[in-house]
Amino acid sequence: MVGLAGESGSGKSTIAHAILRILHPPALITGGEALFKGRDILEMSETELEQFRWKDISIVFQSAMNSLNPVMKIRDQLLDVMLHHGLSKAEANQRAVDLFDLVGIEPQRLDAYPHQLSGGMRQRAVIAIALALNPPLLIMDEPTTALDVVVQKDILEQINLLREKLGFSILFITHDLSLLVEISTHISIMYAGEIVEKAPARELFENAKHPYTLGLMNSFPSISGEKKKLTGIPGSPPDLVNPPAGCRFNPRCPRAMEICAQVAPKTKTISADHTVACHLYDEG
Ligand code: SF4
């Protein structure tokens, strides 16, 4: 499970939507690669993409109520994905029952409309739809942000169980770094559209280097240990149409130096699997 963290507006969801090529105009992919099992998703034709989405990579959006069709029964929305990919109606119906069982909802609820389910159940139903074709990769874009903490915990446990059972990988997007430290194997930190630090979860927690990562960490209260004032990060993320010159974090960075406003830092390897883009770690 790879976590992608950053403030709202840092570009996390844009990355997810770009990977699946579901960005809405005027958003446009102008360069780069999105490699999946050696193939560049950005090179795929629309017909290839139709087969690729759901089957190879599927997505769970933040708000289940917005990603479900309010005038269709859940069963029909599940069947829609499966029939589109060649399953017979009988196979799809059986799989729908199995999937509901898997995500912990009674199969009788398949014939409910989204508004007849609780928030937690709706999110489970969306996860069931995402798993309909057994994809090897799930992108989860703030899947628990709209839920209360008790339901959030239930859903996260369910996701972990499913992952262990079915063996898929997850790109988990959230602004909640403390949550990622608990559930991810690796974490990438995003600021103003760029990955500024990347490391195994534990290494990042114990040995974060980038001033932005440290700022995110200091924004969360600890429930144990001594009480201390939260410092947070001053200011807000920049307008990406006109980002700051040099390091994009420099107007907000407590450790900014002269060079930071002039030259964008390169990504450096600090230790195995730990990279950071910051002038503080320039050689010499
Ligand atoms: Fe701060 Fe400079 Fe590092 Fe950017 S490059 S994070 S401004 S110290």
mmCIF file of C-alpha atoms and ligand atoms in Angstrom:
data_model
loop_
_atom_site.group_PDB
_atom_site.id
_atom_site.type_symbol
_atom_site.label_atom_id
_atom_site.label_comp_id
_atom_site.label_asym_id
_atom_site.label_seq_id
_atom_site.Cartn_x
_atom_site.Cartn_y
_atom_site.Cartn_z
ATOM 1 C CA MET A 1 0.000 0.000 0.000
ATOM 2 C CA VAL A 2 1.548 3.221 -1.160
ATOM 3 C CA GLY A 3 0.318 6.401 0.470
ATOM 4 C CA LEU A 4 0.235 9.776 -1.245
ATOM 5 C CA ALA A 5 -0.129 12.688 1.167
ATOM 6 C CA GLY A 6 -0.246 16.461 0.906
ATOM 7 C CA GLU A 7 -2.536 19.390 1.647
ATOM 8 C CA SER A 8 -5.745 19.992 -0.318
ATOM 9 C CA GLY A 9 -4.768 21.543 -3.624
ATOM 10 C CA SER A 10 -1.371 19.805 -3.868
ATOM 11 C CA GLY A 11 -2.472 17.741 -6.890
ATOM 12 C CA LYS A 12 -3.103 14.315 -5.329
ATOM 13 C CA SER A 13 -6.489 13.710 -6.952
ATOM 14 C CA THR A 14 -5.249 15.172 -10.217
ATOM 15 C CA ILE A 15 -2.563 12.454 -10.257
ATOM 16 C CA ALA A 16 -5.202 9.763 -9.661
ATOM 17 C CA HIS A 17 -7.453 11.112 -12.387
ATOM 18 C CA ALA A 18 -4.515 11.491 -14.778
ATOM 19 C CA ILE A 19 -3.462 7.852 -14.235
ATOM 20 C CA LEU A 20 -6.962 6.704 -15.223
ATOM 21 C CA ARG A 21 -7.250 9.382 -17.935
ATOM 22 C CA ILE A 22 -10.480 10.737 -16.467
ATOM 23 C CA LEU A 23 -9.379 14.366 -16.085
ATOM 24 C CA HIS A 24 -12.066 16.814 -17.135
ATOM 25 C CA PRO A 25 -11.253 19.602 -19.629
ATOM 26 C CA PRO A 26 -9.656 22.090 -19.454
ATOM 27 C CA ALA A 27 -7.246 19.779 -17.567
ATOM 28 C CA LEU A 28 -4.764 18.329 -20.022
ATOM 29 C CA ILE A 29 -1.845 15.878 -19.759
ATOM 30 C CA THR A 30 1.043 17.641 -21.465
ATOM 31 C CA GLY A 31 3.874 15.178 -20.814
ATOM 32 C CA GLY A 32 5.314 12.371 -18.741
ATOM 33 C CA GLU A 33 4.505 8.690 -18.454
ATOM 34 C CA ALA A 34 2.129 6.559 -16.387
ATOM 35 C CA LEU A 35 3.628 3.080 -16.532
ATOM 36 C CA PHE A 36 1.549 0.082 -15.506
ATOM 37 C CA LYS A 37 3.195 -3.329 -15.937
ATOM 38 C CA GLY A 38 5.542 -1.751 -18.463
ATOM 39 C CA ARG A 39 2.812 -0.106 -20.562
ATOM 40 C CA ASP A 40 2.326 3.640 -20.766
ATOM 41 C CA ILE A 41 -1.328 4.356 -19.933
ATOM 42 C CA LEU A 42 -0.973 7.759 -21.609
ATOM 43 C CA GLU A 43 -0.400 5.990 -24.950
ATOM 44 C CA MET A 44 -3.555 3.825 -24.767
ATOM 45 C CA SER A 45 -6.449 4.382 -27.187
ATOM 46 C CA GLU A 46 -9.971 5.042 -25.860
ATOM 47 C CA THR A 47 -10.983 1.440 -26.725
ATOM 48 C CA GLU A 48 -7.999 0.040 -24.813
ATOM 49 C CA LEU A 49 -8.793 2.321 -21.895
ATOM 50 C CA GLU A 50 -12.365 1.044 -21.691
ATOM 51 C CA GLN A 51 -11.033 -2.472 -21.122
ATOM 52 C CA PHE A 52 -8.206 -1.271 -18.870
ATOM 53 C CA ARG A 53 -10.259 0.746 -16.366
ATOM 54 C CA TRP A 54 -11.906 -1.408 -13.662
ATOM 55 C CA LYS A 55 -10.092 -4.526 -14.899
ATOM 56 C CA ASP A 56 -6.493 -3.396 -14.289
ATOM 57 C CA ILE A 57 -6.914 -0.283 -12.163
ATOM 58 C CA SER A 58 -10.091 0.874 -10.468
ATOM 59 C CA ILE A 59 -10.791 3.863 -8.264
ATOM 60 C CA VAL A 60 -12.717 4.562 -5.072
ATOM 61 C CA PHE A 61 -13.673 8.221 -4.887
ATOM 62 C CA GLN A 62 -13.921 10.344 -1.773
ATOM 63 C CA SER A 63 -17.659 10.786 -1.594
ATOM 64 C CA ALA A 64 -19.588 7.556 -2.178
ATOM 65 C CA MET A 65 -22.843 9.499 -2.555
ATOM 66 C CA ASN A 66 -21.373 11.422 -5.485
ATOM 67 C CA SER A 67 -19.839 8.411 -7.211
ATOM 68 C CA LEU A 68 -23.001 6.272 -7.042
ATOM 69 C CA ASN A 69 -25.907 6.932 -9.377
ATOM 70 C CA PRO A 70 -28.767 8.003 -7.044
ATOM 71 C CA VAL A 71 -31.536 6.664 -9.333
ATOM 72 C CA MET A 72 -30.051 3.177 -9.890
ATOM 73 C CA LYS A 73 -30.122 0.254 -7.486
ATOM 74 C CA ILE A 74 -26.676 -0.781 -6.259
ATOM 75 C CA ARG A 75 -27.082 -4.188 -7.926
ATOM 76 C CA ASP A 76 -27.564 -2.564 -11.348
ATOM 77 C CA GLN A 77 -24.494 -0.372 -10.843
ATOM 78 C CA LEU A 78 -22.400 -3.416 -9.952
ATOM 79 C CA LEU A 79 -23.777 -5.430 -12.864
ATOM 80 C CA ASP A 80 -23.133 -2.541 -15.229
ATOM 81 C CA VAL A 81 -19.347 -2.860 -14.683
ATOM 82 C CA MET A 82 -19.329 -6.634 -15.010
ATOM 83 C CA LEU A 83 -21.643 -6.973 -18.038
ATOM 84 C CA HIS A 84 -19.582 -4.320 -19.799
ATOM 85 C CA HIS A 85 -16.561 -6.617 -19.398
ATOM 86 C CA GLY A 86 -18.208 -9.761 -20.757
ATOM 87 C CA LEU A 87 -19.623 -11.614 -17.722
ATOM 88 C CA SER A 88 -23.016 -13.265 -18.227
ATOM 89 C CA LYS A 89 -25.944 -11.926 -16.198
ATOM 90 C CA ALA A 90 -26.017 -15.057 -13.996
ATOM 91 C CA GLU A 91 -22.250 -14.844 -13.330
ATOM 92 C CA ALA A 92 -22.488 -11.122 -12.592
ATOM 93 C CA ASN A 93 -25.397 -11.615 -10.182
ATOM 94 C CA GLN A 94 -23.521 -14.329 -8.297
ATOM 95 C CA ARG A 95 -20.393 -12.176 -8.175
ATOM 96 C CA ALA A 96 -22.445 -9.232 -6.859
ATOM 97 C CA VAL A 97 -23.651 -11.406 -3.963
ATOM 98 C CA ASP A 98 -20.075 -12.619 -3.285
ATOM 99 C CA LEU A 99 -18.720 -9.061 -3.378
ATOM 100 C CA PHE A 100 -21.304 -7.763 -0.911
ATOM 101 C CA ASP A 101 -20.457 -10.674 1.341
ATOM 102 C CA LEU A 102 -16.779 -9.805 1.000
ATOM 103 C CA VAL A 103 -17.217 -6.146 1.985
ATOM 104 C CA GLY A 104 -19.504 -7.037 4.895
ATOM 105 C CA ILE A 105 -22.962 -6.006 3.633
ATOM 106 C CA GLU A 106 -25.945 -8.370 3.589
ATOM 107 C CA PRO A 107 -26.612 -9.349 -0.043
ATOM 108 C CA GLN A 108 -30.318 -8.381 0.413
ATOM 109 C CA ARG A 109 -29.127 -4.755 0.384
ATOM 110 C CA LEU A 110 -28.077 -5.127 -3.262
ATOM 111 C CA ASP A 111 -31.541 -3.988 -4.275
ATOM 112 C CA ALA A 112 -31.337 -0.779 -2.263
ATOM 113 C CA TYR A 113 -30.882 2.669 -3.761
ATOM 114 C CA PRO A 114 -27.824 4.589 -2.507
ATOM 115 C CA HIS A 115 -29.897 6.891 -0.251
ATOM 116 C CA GLN A 116 -31.272 3.826 1.582
ATOM 117 C CA LEU A 117 -27.778 2.896 2.833
ATOM 118 C CA SER A 118 -25.727 4.535 5.590
ATOM 119 C CA GLY A 119 -22.551 6.467 4.675
ATOM 120 C CA GLY A 120 -20.328 3.544 5.713
ATOM 121 C CA MET A 121 -22.396 1.042 3.699
ATOM 122 C CA ARG A 122 -22.298 3.274 0.637
ATOM 123 C CA GLN A 123 -18.510 3.438 0.848
ATOM 124 C CA ARG A 124 -18.369 -0.366 1.182
ATOM 125 C CA ALA A 125 -20.653 -0.665 -1.857
ATOM 126 C CA VAL A 126 -18.293 1.595 -3.842
ATOM 127 C CA ILE A 127 -15.354 -0.601 -2.758
ATOM 128 C CA ALA A 128 -17.331 -3.675 -3.919
ATOM 129 C CA ILE A 129 -17.843 -2.043 -7.337
ATOM 130 C CA ALA A 130 -14.129 -1.213 -7.521
ATOM 131 C CA LEU A 131 -13.303 -4.866 -6.774
ATOM 132 C CA ALA A 132 -15.864 -6.248 -9.236
ATOM 133 C CA LEU A 133 -13.266 -7.345 -11.796
ATOM 134 C CA ASN A 134 -10.529 -8.231 -9.330
ATOM 135 C CA PRO A 135 -8.079 -5.485 -10.413
ATOM 136 C CA PRO A 136 -4.442 -5.757 -9.284
ATOM 137 C CA LEU A 137 -4.400 -2.037 -8.357
ATOM 138 C CA LEU A 138 -6.968 0.096 -6.562
ATOM 139 C CA ILE A 139 -6.640 3.859 -6.301
ATOM 140 C CA MET A 140 -8.391 5.113 -3.186
ATOM 141 C CA ASP A 141 -8.887 8.852 -3.220
ATOM 142 C CA GLU A 142 -9.633 9.954 0.359
ATOM 143 C CA PRO A 143 -12.026 6.984 0.739
ATOM 144 C CA THR A 144 -12.752 7.636 4.407
ATOM 145 C CA THR A 145 -12.544 11.423 4.702
ATOM 146 C CA ALA A 146 -16.323 11.943 4.628
ATOM 147 C CA LEU A 147 -16.946 9.319 7.332
ATOM 148 C CA ASP A 148 -16.879 9.611 11.119
ATOM 149 C CA VAL A 149 -13.853 8.118 12.874
ATOM 150 C CA VAL A 150 -15.580 4.930 14.054
ATOM 151 C CA VAL A 151 -16.844 4.057 10.558
ATOM 152 C CA GLN A 152 -13.477 5.166 9.143
ATOM 153 C CA LYS A 153 -11.712 2.615 11.349
ATOM 154 C CA ASP A 154 -14.139 -0.152 10.279
ATOM 155 C CA ILE A 155 -13.618 0.614 6.588
ATOM 156 C CA LEU A 156 -9.826 0.697 6.946
ATOM 157 C CA GLU A 157 -9.828 -2.668 8.699
ATOM 158 C CA GLN A 158 -12.026 -4.033 5.939
ATOM 159 C CA ILE A 159 -9.683 -2.677 3.252
ATOM 160 C CA ASN A 160 -6.720 -4.334 4.958
ATOM 161 C CA LEU A 161 -8.507 -7.675 5.243
ATOM 162 C CA LEU A 162 -9.515 -7.541 1.589
ATOM 163 C CA ARG A 163 -5.993 -6.663 0.543
ATOM 164 C CA GLU A 164 -4.563 -9.606 2.481
ATOM 165 C CA LYS A 165 -7.201 -11.944 1.062
ATOM 166 C CA LEU A 166 -7.160 -10.814 -2.572
ATOM 167 C CA GLY A 167 -3.600 -9.539 -2.877
ATOM 168 C CA PHE A 168 -4.209 -6.277 -4.751
ATOM 169 C CA SER A 169 -2.072 -3.160 -4.346
ATOM 170 C CA ILE A 170 -3.417 0.225 -3.271
ATOM 171 C CA LEU A 171 -2.473 3.807 -3.977
ATOM 172 C CA PHE A 172 -4.052 5.504 -0.963
ATOM 173 C CA ILE A 173 -4.531 9.249 -1.252
ATOM 174 C CA THR A 174 -5.181 11.381 1.804
ATOM 175 C CA HIS A 175 -4.221 14.620 3.533
ATOM 176 C CA ASP A 176 -3.985 12.634 6.774
ATOM 177 C CA LEU A 177 -0.320 11.728 7.119
ATOM 178 C CA SER A 178 -0.785 10.157 10.565
ATOM 179 C CA LEU A 179 -3.260 7.697 9.033
ATOM 180 C CA LEU A 180 -0.845 6.795 6.241
ATOM 181 C CA VAL A 181 1.988 6.099 8.658
ATOM 182 C CA GLU A 182 -0.210 3.400 10.203
ATOM 183 C CA ILE A 183 -1.519 1.726 7.082
ATOM 184 C CA SER A 184 1.059 2.171 4.280
ATOM 185 C CA THR A 185 4.236 0.386 3.390
ATOM 186 C CA HIS A 186 5.627 3.404 1.487
ATOM 187 C CA ILE A 187 4.665 7.085 1.514
ATOM 188 C CA SER A 188 5.139 9.875 -1.015
ATOM 189 C CA ILE A 189 4.678 13.499 0.012
ATOM 190 C CA MET A 190 3.319 15.863 -2.586
ATOM 191 C CA TYR A 191 3.582 19.640 -2.611
ATOM 192 C CA ALA A 192 2.356 21.956 -5.361
ATOM 193 C CA GLY A 193 2.168 19.171 -7.937
ATOM 194 C CA GLU A 194 5.550 17.605 -7.168
ATOM 195 C CA ILE A 195 6.741 14.673 -5.058
ATOM 196 C CA VAL A 196 9.084 16.284 -2.512
ATOM 197 C CA GLU A 197 9.867 13.245 -0.355
ATOM 198 C CA LYS A 198 9.404 9.494 -0.644
ATOM 199 C CA ALA A 199 10.310 6.737 1.829
ATOM 200 C CA PRO A 200 9.142 3.540 3.533
ATOM 201 C CA ALA A 201 6.426 4.527 6.038
ATOM 202 C CA ARG A 202 8.378 3.854 9.211
ATOM 203 C CA GLU A 203 11.512 5.560 7.870
ATOM 204 C CA LEU A 204 9.467 8.639 6.957
ATOM 205 C CA PHE A 205 7.866 8.741 10.382
ATOM 206 C CA GLU A 206 11.163 8.439 12.238
ATOM 207 C CA ASN A 207 13.469 10.280 9.882
ATOM 208 C CA ALA A 208 11.517 12.791 7.756
ATOM 209 C CA LYS A 209 13.808 15.272 6.024
ATOM 210 C CA HIS A 210 11.834 17.737 3.941
ATOM 211 C CA PRO A 211 10.661 20.854 5.837
ATOM 212 C CA TYR A 212 7.181 20.382 4.327
ATOM 213 C CA THR A 213 6.946 16.764 5.590
ATOM 214 C CA LEU A 214 8.118 17.927 9.014
ATOM 215 C CA GLY A 215 5.487 20.688 8.919
ATOM 216 C CA LEU A 216 2.761 18.135 8.115
ATOM 217 C CA MET A 217 3.937 15.929 10.965
ATOM 218 C CA ASN A 218 3.899 18.822 13.403
ATOM 219 C CA SER A 219 0.323 19.635 12.421
ATOM 220 C CA PHE A 220 -1.067 16.550 14.158
ATOM 221 C CA PRO A 221 -1.625 16.370 17.902
ATOM 222 C CA SER A 222 -0.324 13.333 19.759
ATOM 223 C CA ILE A 223 -2.764 11.521 22.031
ATOM 224 C CA SER A 224 0.019 10.441 24.373
ATOM 225 C CA GLY A 225 3.145 12.085 25.737
ATOM 226 C CA GLU A 226 3.710 15.653 26.745
ATOM 227 C CA LYS A 227 1.315 18.376 25.533
ATOM 228 C CA LYS A 228 2.927 20.820 23.137
ATOM 229 C CA LYS A 229 1.776 23.635 20.918
ATOM 230 C CA LEU A 230 1.114 22.596 17.331
ATOM 231 C CA THR A 231 3.176 24.624 14.915
ATOM 232 C CA GLY A 232 1.474 23.787 11.593
ATOM 233 C CA ILE A 233 2.515 25.316 8.259
ATOM 234 C CA PRO A 234 1.959 29.044 7.678
ATOM 235 C CA GLY A 235 0.262 30.289 4.496
ATOM 236 C CA SER A 236 -1.501 28.150 1.880
ATOM 237 C CA PRO A 237 -0.504 26.142 -1.216
ATOM 238 C CA PRO A 238 0.460 28.266 -4.245
ATOM 239 C CA ASP A 239 -1.558 28.839 -7.397
ATOM 240 C CA LEU A 240 -0.229 26.155 -9.754
ATOM 241 C CA VAL A 241 -0.932 28.300 -12.810
ATOM 242 C CA ASN A 242 1.826 30.570 -11.579
ATOM 243 C CA PRO A 243 3.966 28.625 -9.064
ATOM 244 C CA PRO A 244 6.799 30.308 -7.125
ATOM 245 C CA ALA A 245 10.237 30.258 -8.779
ATOM 246 C CA GLY A 246 12.891 27.865 -7.446
ATOM 247 C CA CYS A 247 11.586 25.554 -4.734
ATOM 248 C CA ARG A 248 7.804 25.839 -4.754
ATOM 249 C CA PHE A 249 7.712 25.637 -0.971
ATOM 250 C CA ASN A 250 10.116 28.552 -0.424
ATOM 251 C CA PRO A 251 7.527 31.264 0.459
ATOM 252 C CA ARG A 252 6.319 29.081 3.362
ATOM 253 C CA CYS A 253 9.507 27.294 4.354
ATOM 254 C CA PRO A 254 11.012 28.099 7.787
ATOM 255 C CA ARG A 255 14.463 27.030 6.510
ATOM 256 C CA ALA A 256 14.471 28.790 3.132
ATOM 257 C CA MET A 257 17.872 30.063 1.907
ATOM 258 C CA GLU A 258 18.800 32.470 -0.851
ATOM 259 C CA ILE A 259 19.230 29.722 -3.448
ATOM 260 C CA CYS A 260 15.723 28.349 -2.718
ATOM 261 C CA ALA A 261 13.915 31.183 -4.536
ATOM 262 C CA GLN A 262 16.215 30.859 -7.562
ATOM 263 C CA VAL A 263 16.912 27.184 -8.295
ATOM 264 C CA ALA A 264 14.463 24.268 -8.087
ATOM 265 C CA PRO A 265 16.006 21.496 -5.940
ATOM 266 C CA LYS A 266 16.814 18.142 -7.538
ATOM 267 C CA THR A 267 15.633 14.888 -6.006
ATOM 268 C CA LYS A 268 18.405 13.248 -3.966
ATOM 269 C CA THR A 269 18.681 9.770 -2.477
ATOM 270 C CA ILE A 270 19.250 9.998 1.292
ATOM 271 C CA SER A 271 19.269 6.257 1.986
ATOM 272 C CA ALA A 272 17.905 3.138 0.319
ATOM 273 C CA ASP A 273 14.366 3.937 -0.823
ATOM 274 C CA HIS A 274 14.382 7.421 0.772
ATOM 275 C CA THR A 275 14.494 10.420 -1.568
ATOM 276 C CA VAL A 276 14.048 14.130 -0.931
ATOM 277 C CA ALA A 277 13.963 17.271 -3.100
ATOM 278 C CA CYS A 278 15.405 20.053 -0.951
ATOM 279 C CA HIS A 279 18.564 22.227 -1.098
ATOM 280 C CA LEU A 280 19.321 21.424 2.560
ATOM 281 C CA TYR A 281 20.595 18.060 1.311
ATOM 282 C CA ASP A 282 22.671 19.320 -1.600
ATOM 283 C CA GLU A 283 26.199 17.925 -1.505
ATOM 284 C CA GLY A 284 28.650 20.246 0.245
HETATM 285 FE FE1 SF4 B 1 12.856 24.889 2.171
HETATM 286 FE FE2 SF4 B 1 14.768 25.486 0.453
HETATM 287 FE FE3 SF4 B 1 14.315 22.951 1.070
HETATM 288 FE FE4 SF4 B 1 12.583 24.315 -0.407
HETATM 289 S S1 SF4 B 1 14.673 23.777 -0.966
HETATM 290 S S2 SF4 B 1 12.107 22.998 1.274
HETATM 291 S S3 SF4 B 1 12.701 26.329 0.504
HETATM 292 S S4 SF4 B 1 15.042 24.569 2.450
#
